[in-house]
């Protein structure tokens, strides 16, 4: 009705202006010009209950002289209707031509409720709808809210949703608004197909996109829920993937979606035109800036002649060059890449053009959407500030850094014109997300047995960008706790400070006869030298002690005068009297190795060490790599105080390369050296190796070992080790990609040797004891002394095996079955190995 009245008012005004005769419609009152010639205060208002009379009168604006004319009344009528406060507004004429405004007020909403909603909470829906309790009721607004609720459900994958609004009238012109929701079943993606792909299989491309097919484990995630925005974003991901691998002409023509009523889900098809694969034919640098040598930018280029054309390498080169030009004083330099294709040779000649850009300055940087994160946490990710020259490369870098913080669901930096033509305003729009995690995880491995962990962490503590984590671990053979804290910007420099406090307890098990308890503290500093190169400096101080059951340390061959045992008596031939009842039959129930018992006798040992780690990382994906190189080089120097001193050097390199048909090759090389500085080396400081070096061997199953047949024959460790592995990882093409299963075949080789720990209770190794014949190593012989008898053969250990890798929703799991091909005489094998865990 009100829309009709608005039209009538406008029509009347138009007809009057042209002097046309008018027949008044039913229900309307014609107001003559003479009757209208009065003031606002003379307007009479009827029907209002909540809205004040003066408020209604204020919508009528008088003309010259303070008098109302037809246009003013018409505009006032329209304005009142548009407020949404009234169901109906009429203007009538009273006695004497007085203007009477009759209104019917919209009801007030008493409450807004939702029924039938189980998947989306009331709080979320309340925040989304415009109709609010104690607000004015509007049917148009209710209709809009109904559509909004349905859209929210569709975004969560429920396209079969039905929303019905119900209005319940209450006394005193109040209503209750009830939205009844029939949620329906989740609408998932039933199939994802690719058309036109030749260079890459559909299996490989499914790993590129974010959308997933529905499977038995889909309830643990939301990737299979149909989302048109995500499908559209997947088109760009596919295109970027092809451009990264040399396909400069690629086009993802369309992403077709079709609802299948039989499957009750969507079928998604990506149509691709690949084109041909290009390599880089030439790289050139040109500059139009006076006195700027373009060839000096060659060292900042990541594009090499002969390599596959990679658009990401071109973009990173542009960024590095533009930043370097800015550092040299060319603040407005702009690097623009160009490329000439040779369609016959399938090459691209890349040209980097360095020109003078527009002289534009940053007037302000406005932040929007950071309700919790402090402004300075965001601003410190920028290498530019207000007043600096506008540099798009630095802006893009800041946007990438903000996304990598993982504090926000989305980050977008745009520009707006400033107060003058040479000024711009940077607008940083963000949507924050939860940064706290509480997890209860469990796992099992053949080394540590069953294991459970409870942890709580916060990536953006107090909105200050700090990281904190506390965890408690309790397992069958491993227990402990840890506290970690990281300040990513120490003293406002791009240097991360980390503090770690930990306590670990390793219990005796099938692989070691002794338990260890370690309590330590480690501060560290982290530096990002380049995007692919990082350095960590650390200091570690920890206290360590060994524990043994009494029956494994009850023989008194500890070098003390008068404490002898027939086990080490030359007169007894080195054979213990196991039947002795005078306390000398201590070997009857076993005895720990000499180095272990010596660690026990030494009590608690304090280690104080300085160290660093240099990491080079070009992996395409840190969690599931298929291409790239990862190298870790670590050194630790112990002897900055404490009870021990040594230099430990470790290097580990992994190279991943895609081969054919989604098969990924992995080459791994590793090695380490432990060097004595001043004090004798402890057994606990030696390298202990097993399946972490060569699969198919038990934990601590490789390397020097105690040969006492009446003892526990503990692994002693070594001061040198090396290892090499070749592995092929391949998908199971007959299984859906979303299952996350891969197979592996591999061959390992390595060695651990050169034990340099204690071999005797005395410093002279008892060579001067009368009648003592020292033991020998390689070949080993027991002799008649009380010293350690051990094997330290430099045998190359090798194995071949198969593995099953599952990136499950419960966490990464791996099963390995390996068969040793060569091993030491006293090595211990373990052909099957399992490890993994879950978070719930």
mmCIF file of N, CA and C in Angstrom, residues 22 31 54 59 205 238 271 276 306 368 407 490 494 567 648 682 701 732 755 765 778 810:
data_model
loop_
_atom_site.group_PDB
_atom_site.id
_atom_site.type_symbol
_atom_site.label_atom_id
_atom_site.label_comp_id
_atom_site.label_asym_id
_atom_site.label_seq_id
_atom_site.Cartn_x
_atom_site.Cartn_y
_atom_site.Cartn_z
ATOM 1 N N UNK A 22 -7.564 16.397 -12.431
ATOM 2 C CA UNK A 22 -7.271 15.149 -11.736
ATOM 3 C C UNK A 22 -8.531 14.630 -11.095
ATOM 4 N N UNK A 31 -5.327 17.852 -1.846
ATOM 5 C CA UNK A 31 -5.045 19.016 -1.010
ATOM 6 C C UNK A 31 -4.775 20.188 -1.919
ATOM 7 N N UNK A 54 7.064 15.822 16.729
ATOM 8 C CA UNK A 54 8.055 16.706 16.137
ATOM 9 C C UNK A 54 8.990 15.960 15.182
ATOM 10 N N UNK A 59 10.204 15.886 8.845
ATOM 11 C CA UNK A 59 10.408 15.386 7.486
ATOM 12 C C UNK A 59 9.785 16.310 6.431
ATOM 13 N N UNK A 205 46.804 -32.990 -10.789
ATOM 14 C CA UNK A 205 46.111 -31.706 -10.730
ATOM 15 C C UNK A 205 45.159 -31.631 -9.543
ATOM 16 N N UNK A 238 45.271 -23.728 -10.874
ATOM 17 C CA UNK A 238 45.682 -24.586 -11.987
ATOM 18 C C UNK A 238 46.512 -23.793 -12.990
ATOM 19 N N UNK A 271 38.109 -27.278 -17.760
ATOM 20 C CA UNK A 271 38.509 -27.388 -19.151
ATOM 21 C C UNK A 271 39.806 -26.606 -19.353
ATOM 22 N N UNK A 276 52.049 -25.353 -25.455
ATOM 23 C CA UNK A 276 53.318 -26.073 -25.450
ATOM 24 C C UNK A 276 54.161 -25.593 -24.274
ATOM 25 N N UNK A 306 67.971 -21.801 -20.467
ATOM 26 C CA UNK A 306 67.886 -23.256 -20.563
ATOM 27 C C UNK A 306 66.913 -23.879 -19.593
ATOM 28 N N UNK A 368 42.242 -1.978 8.557
ATOM 29 C CA UNK A 368 40.831 -2.236 8.830
ATOM 30 C C UNK A 368 40.621 -3.728 9.080
ATOM 31 N N UNK A 407 47.467 -15.238 10.995
ATOM 32 C CA UNK A 407 46.564 -14.608 11.961
ATOM 33 C C UNK A 407 45.217 -14.272 11.333
ATOM 34 N N UNK A 490 62.616 -9.210 17.835
ATOM 35 C CA UNK A 490 63.370 -8.824 19.015
ATOM 36 C C UNK A 490 63.848 -7.383 18.862
ATOM 37 N N UNK A 494 64.041 -7.718 12.690
ATOM 38 C CA UNK A 494 63.505 -8.956 12.128
ATOM 39 C C UNK A 494 64.360 -10.147 12.578
ATOM 40 N N UNK A 567 84.139 -62.512 37.465
ATOM 41 C CA UNK A 567 83.936 -62.285 36.047
ATOM 42 C C UNK A 567 85.149 -61.657 35.393
ATOM 43 N N UNK A 648 80.270 -31.247 17.738
ATOM 44 C CA UNK A 648 79.410 -32.173 16.991
ATOM 45 C C UNK A 648 78.947 -31.480 15.713
ATOM 46 N N UNK A 682 81.598 -38.879 26.531
ATOM 47 C CA UNK A 682 80.648 -39.776 27.183
ATOM 48 C C UNK A 682 79.988 -40.674 26.142
ATOM 49 N N UNK A 701 70.358 -50.160 16.709
ATOM 50 C CA UNK A 701 70.752 -51.492 16.263
ATOM 51 C C UNK A 701 72.000 -51.522 15.411
ATOM 52 N N UNK A 732 48.668 -44.374 -5.387
ATOM 53 C CA UNK A 732 47.858 -45.505 -5.818
ATOM 54 C C UNK A 732 46.775 -44.944 -6.737
ATOM 55 N N UNK A 755 83.863 -45.805 18.081
ATOM 56 C CA UNK A 755 83.493 -45.508 19.465
ATOM 57 C C UNK A 755 84.703 -44.953 20.204
ATOM 58 N N UNK A 765 93.580 -47.921 31.453
ATOM 59 C CA UNK A 765 92.972 -49.075 30.775
ATOM 60 C C UNK A 765 93.552 -50.394 31.259
ATOM 61 N N UNK A 778 88.297 -55.585 16.460
ATOM 62 C CA UNK A 778 88.446 -55.853 15.017
ATOM 63 C C UNK A 778 89.749 -56.561 14.660
ATOM 64 N N UNK A 810 43.884 -38.085 10.612
ATOM 65 C CA UNK A 810 44.293 -38.225 12.005
ATOM 66 C C UNK A 810 45.750 -37.846 12.220
#
